[in-house]
């Protein structure tokens, strides 16, 4: 009955979440359903196991949600994101439209701008460019996904995404874990994705397909409650807050727009590899600081300081273009709350499931997958991200349940924790791009397109490219170790 309860609870969570029910309600309810099937105490599972794990996730990662959302909102309202996108499109010219859209998305998201902020800025630009070049508009979502939701989310060393931050406390790593393998994976994802998009563009030109008919003006996606529920589970920014604040219409010099992105990357690097390792943090072992260590918090601290420095930079560089600074920052802060609570609720659900005696069957099955710890870890993060529709939620559930086990297996096999980190993050970013994923649904709505028109291209640039990169990282890491 216990195993049946796990399946029933997980099935209810997936089905009802897809229908738009709030994860804040579903996660504890479905966790208690699973516990009831196993004959476990319900209130103790809710208040002790569920809430304990959810609150621990918030304690570790809410600063990243908060500062990331504030930074993204500041970059949006100041016009900096639009300025970066326009600059790249002008530099690459009309013959490299797809590459311009991909690189624009990649630059702003690698620089720390929230995914949905990038969506609402880059999609209109991409549609305009595709229309002028006669490229089918059905390829817009795939180009945006390739630039914003693949290698800059999971592979590029130092990316400030929440997915790249989650493994750090479990494995004692930094945002720059396995940098060489991360670069290799990024090249593969970008290469495969561009190959598919350019191939599709040429095929469309041969068939004289053209841009296509303009769709009816889609309803404002920020007002769609169903999309909002899905989006806040999938990513770290509440799109409902995009319409708040004050959007500047003044032109932004490209230096002022790019400098905050550079600050994120540079400060993250310096904090991770230079500053924190040279300071004495032995006091963290004291009871008042949670009996922790620098290895458990250094990665999060590096990203937090980088985002804080970038926030100060964007304000100083664009002071005159932020006339409603308080409203903009308030909107950014509010945009972080629902996504953080949604993912924390998924983590609480996973903690209850992992505490059930029947979960031992699932754990043993995962650990017995042939290929060693790296393959097993990749499969676990893929499956959980696919089921939850959330890379961050699936990744945290997997590592909460099996993180220490994988560290033990890695130590026995001589596998560097940095390699575990990179495999886990890339694995979480593959099958999370299934049709029910909030980012996919929201992007298609913004573009005025349906799954049947664009989803195959999203699969090829988002899932196929990531799976190929993941296989390559596992093979190279197994043969040559982490680098």
Coordinates of C-alpha atoms in Angstrom, one line a residue, residues 166-453:
X166 CA 20.8 24.0 -5.5
X167 CA 23.6 21.3 -5.6
X168 CA 26.1 23.5 -3.8
X169 CA 25.1 22.8 -0.2
X170 CA 24.8 19.1 -0.9
X171 CA 28.1 18.6 -2.6
X172 CA 30.2 21.5 -1.2
X173 CA 30.8 22.9 -4.6
X174 CA 30.7 26.4 -6.2
X175 CA 28.8 27.9 -9.2
X176 CA 31.9 27.1 -11.3
X177 CA 31.8 23.3 -10.6
X178 CA 33.4 21.3 -13.4
X179 CA 34.0 24.4 -15.6
X180 CA 35.6 22.5 -18.5
X181 CA 32.8 20.0 -18.8
X182 CA 30.3 22.8 -18.4
X183 CA 31.8 24.6 -21.4
X184 CA 31.8 21.4 -23.5
X185 CA 28.1 20.8 -22.6
X186 CA 27.3 24.4 -23.5
X187 CA 29.0 24.1 -26.9
X188 CA 27.0 20.9 -27.6
X189 CA 23.7 22.4 -26.6
X190 CA 24.2 25.6 -28.6
X191 CA 25.6 23.7 -31.6
X192 CA 22.8 21.1 -31.8
X193 CA 20.1 23.8 -31.2
X194 CA 21.4 26.1 -33.9
X195 CA 21.9 23.3 -36.3
X196 CA 18.2 22.3 -35.9
X197 CA 16.9 25.9 -36.1
X198 CA 19.0 26.8 -39.2
X199 CA 18.0 23.5 -40.8
X200 CA 14.3 24.3 -40.1
X201 CA 14.8 27.8 -41.5
X202 CA 16.3 26.6 -44.8
X203 CA 13.5 24.0 -45.1
X204 CA 10.9 26.7 -44.6
X205 CA 12.5 28.9 -47.3
X206 CA 12.6 26.0 -49.8
X207 CA 8.9 25.4 -49.1
X208 CA 8.2 29.2 -49.4
X209 CA 6.6 29.1 -46.0
X210 CA 7.3 32.7 -44.9
X211 CA 6.6 34.2 -41.5
X212 CA 2.9 33.2 -41.4
X213 CA -0.3 34.9 -40.6
X214 CA -0.3 37.2 -37.7
X215 CA -2.2 35.6 -34.8
X216 CA -4.9 37.5 -32.9
X217 CA -3.3 39.7 -30.2
X218 CA -2.9 37.3 -27.3
X219 CA -4.3 38.3 -24.0
X220 CA -1.8 39.7 -21.5
X221 CA -0.1 36.6 -20.1
X222 CA 0.6 38.4 -16.9
X223 CA -3.2 38.4 -16.2
X224 CA -3.7 34.7 -16.8
X225 CA -4.1 32.9 -13.5
X226 CA -3.6 29.5 -15.0
X227 CA -0.4 30.5 -16.6
X228 CA 0.7 32.2 -13.4
X229 CA 0.3 29.0 -11.4
X230 CA 2.3 27.0 -13.9
X231 CA 5.0 29.7 -14.4
X232 CA 5.8 30.2 -10.7
X233 CA 6.4 26.5 -10.2
X234 CA 8.7 26.3 -13.2
X235 CA 10.8 29.4 -12.7
X236 CA 11.8 32.0 -10.1
X237 CA 9.8 35.1 -11.2
X238 CA 6.1 35.7 -10.8
X239 CA 5.0 37.2 -14.2
X240 CA 2.1 39.0 -12.6
X241 CA 4.5 41.5 -11.2
X242 CA 5.9 42.5 -14.6
X243 CA 3.1 45.0 -15.1
X244 CA 3.9 46.8 -11.9
X245 CA 6.6 49.3 -11.4
X246 CA 7.5 51.9 -14.1
X247 CA 9.0 51.0 -17.5
X248 CA 11.4 53.7 -18.8
X249 CA 11.1 54.8 -22.4
X250 CA 14.5 56.5 -22.4
X251 CA 17.3 55.0 -24.4
X252 CA 19.9 53.1 -22.4
X253 CA 23.6 53.3 -23.5
X254 CA 24.9 49.9 -24.1
X255 CA 27.6 50.2 -21.5
X256 CA 25.1 51.0 -18.8
X257 CA 23.0 48.0 -19.9
X258 CA 25.8 45.5 -20.1
X259 CA 27.9 46.5 -17.0
X260 CA 25.4 45.0 -14.4
X261 CA 25.6 41.7 -16.3
X262 CA 29.4 41.8 -16.2
X263 CA 29.3 42.5 -12.5
X264 CA 27.2 39.4 -11.8
X265 CA 29.7 37.1 -13.6
X266 CA 32.9 38.8 -12.3
X267 CA 31.9 39.1 -8.7
X268 CA 30.6 35.6 -8.7
X269 CA 33.9 34.3 -10.0
X270 CA 36.0 36.4 -7.6
X271 CA 33.9 35.5 -4.5
X272 CA 33.9 31.8 -5.4
X273 CA 37.6 31.3 -6.2
X274 CA 39.5 34.1 -4.5
X275 CA 37.7 35.9 -1.6
X276 CA 35.8 33.3 0.4
X277 CA 38.5 30.6 0.2
X278 CA 41.0 33.0 1.8
X279 CA 38.9 34.0 4.8
X280 CA 38.5 32.2 8.1
X281 CA 34.9 31.0 8.6
X282 CA 35.6 28.5 11.3
X283 CA 33.0 30.2 13.5
X284 CA 30.3 28.6 11.3
X285 CA 30.8 25.4 13.2
X286 CA 29.3 27.0 16.3
X287 CA 25.8 26.1 17.4
X288 CA 24.5 29.7 16.7
X289 CA 25.4 29.4 13.0
X290 CA 23.8 26.0 12.6
X291 CA 27.0 23.8 12.9
X292 CA 27.7 24.3 9.2
X293 CA 30.8 24.9 7.1
X294 CA 32.0 27.3 4.5
X295 CA 31.7 24.5 1.8
X296 CA 28.0 24.3 2.5
X297 CA 27.3 28.0 2.1
X298 CA 30.1 29.5 0.0
X299 CA 28.3 28.9 -3.3
X300 CA 25.1 30.6 -2.2
X301 CA 27.0 33.5 -0.7
X302 CA 28.9 34.0 -3.9
X303 CA 25.7 34.3 -6.0
X304 CA 24.1 36.5 -3.3
X305 CA 27.0 39.0 -3.2
X306 CA 27.1 39.0 -7.1
X307 CA 23.4 39.8 -7.4
X308 CA 23.6 42.4 -4.7
X309 CA 26.5 44.1 -6.5
X310 CA 24.7 44.0 -9.8
X311 CA 21.6 45.6 -8.2
X312 CA 23.7 48.5 -6.9
X313 CA 25.3 48.8 -10.3
X314 CA 22.1 48.9 -12.4
X315 CA 20.7 51.5 -10.0
X316 CA 23.8 53.7 -10.3
X317 CA 24.1 53.3 -14.0
X318 CA 20.4 54.0 -14.7
X319 CA 19.3 56.2 -11.9
X320 CA 17.5 58.7 -14.2
X321 CA 15.7 55.8 -15.9
X322 CA 14.2 54.5 -12.7
X323 CA 11.9 57.3 -11.5
X324 CA 9.8 54.9 -9.5
X325 CA 12.6 53.0 -7.9
X326 CA 10.7 51.9 -4.8
X327 CA 7.8 50.5 -6.9
X328 CA 10.1 48.7 -9.2
X329 CA 12.0 47.1 -6.3
X330 CA 8.8 46.2 -4.5
X331 CA 7.5 44.5 -7.6
X332 CA 10.7 42.6 -7.9
X333 CA 10.6 41.5 -4.3
X334 CA 7.0 40.4 -4.6
X335 CA 7.8 38.5 -7.7
X336 CA 10.1 36.2 -5.8
X337 CA 7.7 35.1 -3.1
X338 CA 5.2 32.8 -4.9
X339 CA 7.9 31.0 -7.0
X340 CA 10.0 30.4 -3.8
X341 CA 7.1 29.1 -1.8
X342 CA 5.9 26.9 -4.7
X343 CA 9.3 25.2 -5.1
X344 CA 9.6 24.9 -1.3
X345 CA 6.3 23.1 -1.3
X346 CA 7.4 20.7 -3.9
X347 CA 10.5 20.1 -1.8
X348 CA 8.3 19.5 1.3
X349 CA 6.3 17.0 -0.8
X350 CA 9.5 15.2 -1.8
X351 CA 10.6 15.0 1.9
X352 CA 7.5 13.3 3.0
X353 CA 7.7 10.8 0.1
X354 CA 11.4 10.1 0.9
X355 CA 10.6 9.5 4.6
X356 CA 8.0 6.8 3.9
X357 CA 9.2 3.2 4.3
X358 CA 8.0 2.3 0.8
X359 CA 10.4 4.8 -0.7
X360 CA 13.2 2.4 0.0
X361 CA 12.0 0.4 -3.0
X362 CA 12.2 3.4 -5.2
X363 CA 15.7 4.4 -3.8
X364 CA 17.0 0.9 -4.4
X365 CA 15.8 0.8 -7.9
X366 CA 17.4 4.2 -8.7
X367 CA 20.7 3.2 -7.2
X368 CA 20.8 -0.1 -9.0
X369 CA 20.6 1.5 -12.5
X370 CA 23.6 0.3 -14.5
X371 CA 26.3 2.8 -15.4
X372 CA 27.3 3.9 -12.0
X373 CA 26.4 6.9 -9.8
X374 CA 26.5 9.5 -12.6
X375 CA 24.0 7.7 -14.8
X376 CA 21.8 7.0 -11.7
X377 CA 21.9 10.6 -10.7
X378 CA 21.1 11.8 -14.2
X379 CA 18.1 9.4 -14.4
X380 CA 16.8 10.5 -11.0
X381 CA 16.9 14.2 -11.7
X382 CA 15.4 13.8 -15.2
X383 CA 12.4 11.8 -13.9
X384 CA 11.7 14.1 -11.0
X385 CA 12.0 17.3 -13.0
X386 CA 9.7 15.8 -15.7
X387 CA 7.1 14.7 -13.2
X388 CA 7.1 18.0 -11.3
X389 CA 7.5 20.2 -14.4
X390 CA 10.2 22.1 -12.4
X391 CA 13.9 21.7 -12.8
X392 CA 14.6 23.3 -9.4
X393 CA 11.9 21.3 -7.6
X394 CA 12.8 18.0 -9.1
X395 CA 16.5 18.6 -8.5
X396 CA 16.0 19.5 -4.8
X397 CA 13.7 16.5 -4.2
X398 CA 16.3 14.2 -5.7
X399 CA 19.2 15.6 -3.7
X400 CA 17.3 15.8 -0.5
X401 CA 16.5 12.1 -0.8
X402 CA 19.7 10.8 -2.3
X403 CA 22.3 13.5 -2.1
X404 CA 24.3 12.0 0.8
X405 CA 24.1 8.6 -0.8
X406 CA 25.5 9.9 -4.1
X407 CA 28.3 11.7 -2.2
X408 CA 29.2 8.4 -0.5
X409 CA 29.1 6.4 -3.8
X410 CA 31.2 9.1 -5.5
X411 CA 33.8 9.0 -2.8
X412 CA 34.1 5.2 -3.2
X413 CA 34.4 5.6 -7.0
X414 CA 36.8 8.5 -6.9
X415 CA 34.3 10.9 -8.6
X416 CA 34.8 14.6 -8.0
X417 CA 31.8 16.3 -6.4
X418 CA 32.0 19.0 -9.1
X419 CA 31.2 16.3 -11.7
X420 CA 28.2 15.2 -9.6
X421 CA 27.1 18.9 -9.5
X422 CA 27.3 19.4 -13.2
X423 CA 25.5 16.1 -14.1
X424 CA 22.7 16.8 -11.6
X425 CA 22.1 20.3 -12.9
X426 CA 22.2 19.4 -16.6
X427 CA 20.0 16.4 -15.9
X428 CA 17.3 18.5 -14.2
X429 CA 17.2 20.8 -17.2
X430 CA 16.3 18.2 -19.8
X431 CA 12.9 16.6 -19.3
X432 CA 11.6 19.5 -17.4
X433 CA 10.7 21.0 -20.8
X434 CA 7.8 18.7 -21.3
X435 CA 4.4 20.1 -22.6
X436 CA 3.1 20.8 -19.1
X437 CA 6.1 22.9 -18.0
X438 CA 5.1 26.4 -17.0
X439 CA 7.8 28.1 -18.9
X440 CA 6.8 26.3 -22.1
X441 CA 3.1 27.0 -21.7
X442 CA 3.8 30.6 -20.9
X443 CA 6.2 31.2 -23.8
X444 CA 3.7 29.7 -26.3
X445 CA 1.0 32.0 -24.9
X446 CA 3.2 35.0 -25.2
X447 CA 4.0 34.1 -28.8
X448 CA 0.4 33.4 -29.7
X449 CA 1.2 29.8 -30.7
X450 CA 0.0 26.3 -29.9
X451 CA 2.0 23.2 -28.9
X452 CA 1.2 21.5 -32.3
X453 CA 2.9 24.4 -34.1

